[in-house]
XYZ file of C-alpha atoms in Angstrom:
227
model
C 104.444 115.921 90.178
C 107.545 115.606 90.990
C 110.010 113.136 91.780
C 110.329 114.159 95.223
C 113.191 111.737 96.311
C 115.283 113.046 93.605
C 114.540 116.825 94.115
C 115.095 120.351 92.132
C 118.296 122.337 92.607
C 116.758 124.469 95.204
C 116.094 121.016 97.185
C 119.485 119.615 97.437
C 119.170 116.858 95.070
C 119.923 113.013 94.631
C 121.713 113.435 91.831
C 123.995 116.685 93.029
C 125.423 113.374 95.051
C 125.220 110.639 92.513
C 127.049 112.649 89.863
C 130.229 113.655 91.087
C 130.967 109.888 92.634
C 130.604 108.663 88.950
C 133.172 111.335 87.807
C 135.924 109.986 90.817
C 135.324 106.638 90.452
C 135.943 105.747 87.030
C 135.910 101.976 86.819
C 132.158 101.863 88.076
C 131.347 105.039 87.236
C 132.207 105.088 83.890
C 129.755 101.707 83.205
C 127.062 103.459 85.212
C 127.618 106.681 83.114
C 127.757 104.758 80.250
C 125.033 102.849 80.247
C 122.269 105.859 81.576
C 123.491 108.393 78.553
C 125.413 106.242 76.102
C 128.063 108.354 76.558
C 131.683 108.393 77.908
C 132.700 110.277 81.248
C 136.514 109.874 79.352
C 135.075 112.859 77.541
C 133.759 115.195 80.978
C 137.484 114.744 81.914
C 138.466 115.964 78.385
C 136.317 118.900 78.122
C 137.730 120.147 81.661
C 141.366 119.636 80.639
C 141.134 122.927 78.426
C 141.447 124.729 82.190
C 144.475 123.644 82.504
C 146.305 124.584 79.084
C 145.142 128.200 80.045
C 148.474 130.660 81.127
C 149.024 132.054 84.279
C 146.636 134.838 85.303
C 143.988 133.680 82.679
C 140.460 133.805 84.499
C 137.953 131.263 83.863
C 133.908 131.052 84.295
C 132.520 127.884 85.666
C 128.791 127.985 85.586
C 126.924 125.851 86.709
C 129.629 124.628 89.257
C 126.965 122.190 90.510
C 129.635 119.895 92.917
C 132.813 121.181 91.458
C 133.444 117.997 88.910
C 135.219 120.647 85.988
C 137.433 121.889 88.670
C 139.511 118.605 88.149
C 141.473 120.356 84.895
C 142.747 122.689 87.344
C 146.236 122.132 87.842
C 147.874 123.203 91.370
C 149.818 126.383 91.429
C 148.689 127.258 87.809
C 148.047 130.912 88.926
C 144.925 131.050 87.031
C 141.348 133.250 88.812
C 138.601 130.349 88.754
C 135.804 131.553 89.114
C 132.668 128.687 90.410
C 129.349 130.122 89.916
C 125.962 128.272 90.997
C 122.588 129.607 91.735
C 122.305 127.050 94.687
C 124.603 128.159 97.786
C 124.368 123.908 98.520
C 126.369 123.124 95.298
C 128.564 126.297 96.146
C 129.783 124.864 99.413
C 130.500 121.619 97.649
C 132.442 123.056 95.277
C 134.789 124.842 97.436
C 135.105 121.697 99.625
C 136.071 119.989 96.153
C 138.926 122.762 95.271
C 140.275 122.061 99.122
C 139.832 118.420 98.367
C 142.011 119.099 94.547
C 144.451 121.221 96.160
C 143.657 124.595 94.315
C 141.868 126.236 96.652
C 143.954 129.027 96.513
C 142.883 129.440 92.898
C 139.066 129.486 93.357
C 135.849 131.817 94.504
C 132.681 130.843 93.954
C 129.459 133.560 93.499
C 125.992 132.915 93.792
C 124.458 133.724 90.461
C 121.903 132.988 87.882
C 123.538 131.751 84.877
C 120.312 133.935 82.915
C 121.927 137.611 84.074
C 125.568 136.960 84.976
C 126.465 139.470 87.836
C 130.201 139.939 85.726
C 131.428 142.292 83.334
C 131.160 141.906 79.062
C 134.487 140.315 78.056
C 135.841 139.821 81.660
C 136.580 135.848 81.425
C 139.377 134.033 79.082
C 137.131 130.508 79.365
C 133.692 129.592 80.261
C 133.015 125.814 80.816
C 129.508 124.531 81.378
C 129.668 120.802 82.121
C 125.863 119.287 82.142
C 124.640 122.259 82.507
C 122.613 124.019 79.599
C 120.084 121.111 79.956
C 119.160 122.551 83.691
C 118.496 126.465 82.579
C 114.969 127.359 82.564
C 115.948 129.600 79.721
C 118.562 127.468 77.813
C 119.062 130.405 74.826
C 119.265 133.244 77.676
C 122.388 131.480 79.126
C 123.732 130.961 76.153
C 123.568 134.613 75.159
C 125.037 135.623 78.521
C 127.994 133.280 78.789
C 129.694 134.425 75.755
C 128.436 138.513 76.656
C 131.377 137.773 79.724
C 134.010 136.112 77.260
C 136.437 137.940 76.111
C 136.958 138.376 71.994
C 138.749 135.074 71.059
C 137.784 133.055 74.179
C 136.389 129.693 74.117
C 132.290 128.585 75.239
C 133.304 124.784 76.332
C 130.635 122.344 77.812
C 128.441 119.760 77.928
C 125.034 119.362 77.989
C 122.012 116.785 77.386
C 120.186 117.491 74.102
C 116.556 116.834 72.875
C 117.185 114.985 69.577
C 119.721 112.269 70.054
C 116.312 109.706 70.054
C 114.127 107.747 71.837
C 116.569 105.531 73.459
C 117.174 109.292 75.835
C 113.668 109.834 76.162
C 112.906 108.147 79.332
C 116.282 109.994 81.137
C 114.752 113.205 79.865
C 111.297 112.619 81.444
C 112.641 111.341 84.423
C 114.908 114.437 84.514
C 112.581 116.808 84.057
C 109.766 115.368 86.553
C 112.481 115.434 88.855
C 113.412 119.373 88.675
C 116.949 118.843 87.812
C 116.342 118.932 83.712
C 114.736 122.360 82.145
C 112.951 122.526 78.697
C 116.723 121.941 77.025
C 117.068 122.644 73.168
C 117.951 120.381 70.360
C 121.852 120.575 69.015
C 121.080 122.765 65.637
C 118.846 125.056 68.267
C 122.152 125.221 70.180
C 124.389 125.679 67.365
C 122.231 128.535 66.552
C 122.208 130.425 69.483
C 126.263 130.114 70.137
C 126.373 132.102 66.414
C 123.808 134.251 67.136
C 125.246 135.562 70.082
C 128.733 136.089 68.436
C 130.530 132.528 68.281
C 132.227 131.107 65.432
C 133.890 128.017 65.219
C 131.134 125.961 66.657
C 131.575 122.425 67.209
C 128.597 120.402 68.735
C 129.177 116.654 68.631
C 126.655 114.552 69.894
C 127.449 111.066 72.152
C 124.878 109.377 72.948
C 122.494 111.190 74.837
C 124.879 114.084 75.240
C 126.285 116.330 73.113
C 129.660 118.253 73.233
C 130.234 122.142 71.883
C 133.282 124.720 71.827
C 132.733 127.778 70.259
C 134.764 131.019 69.912
C 133.811 134.351 70.678
C 134.424 136.384 67.150
C 136.997 139.405 67.487
C 135.633 142.899 67.320
C 137.218 143.071 63.806
C 135.583 140.080 63.061
C 131.851 142.164 64.134
C 133.212 145.072 62.237
C 133.725 142.951 59.242
């Protein structure tokens, strides 16, 4: 039975309000995040900061964008093409509001999209970021393959996720999230690393921190594939 008070992603879940609030309120939010996940909000911010290193004209895909937490890594006037994608129209509305609030709306477009069948051409993005998203997807292996497909050779996929092999301390967190409809089948960190390599990535790094893992991988260049 689903925990109706929390709701699934198509039902505008309570968590979609709590998560961005935690990120925006560093002192209280950081303590709550640490207590619940055993990790640090600073690691999410550091992951998003890679967006701010991209040159003018670069293309970024943020999927699932949710309430636009990753937008905090985008700098006003940076001149990138930032696509915020999500399966929920409600989340896309919040992402647009966050972009306006952060002064980066001129760089952001939103796209209603299923990560299992992204409506973008092969090799069309210079960075794909997926903050706390992989654990939500109904088919995480397919999601990894699609995110890598739309990456340009030499570009990076980065993000964070809950993983199933982080120990019994976080089992309750995973069970509650699953019953609430906000978590999918999830995967282990080893499975995620395997899928990233299988999909064409090299330099795959995945580090567990509490109940979360933070990953970064680079898509192989064409000549590496031929070799």
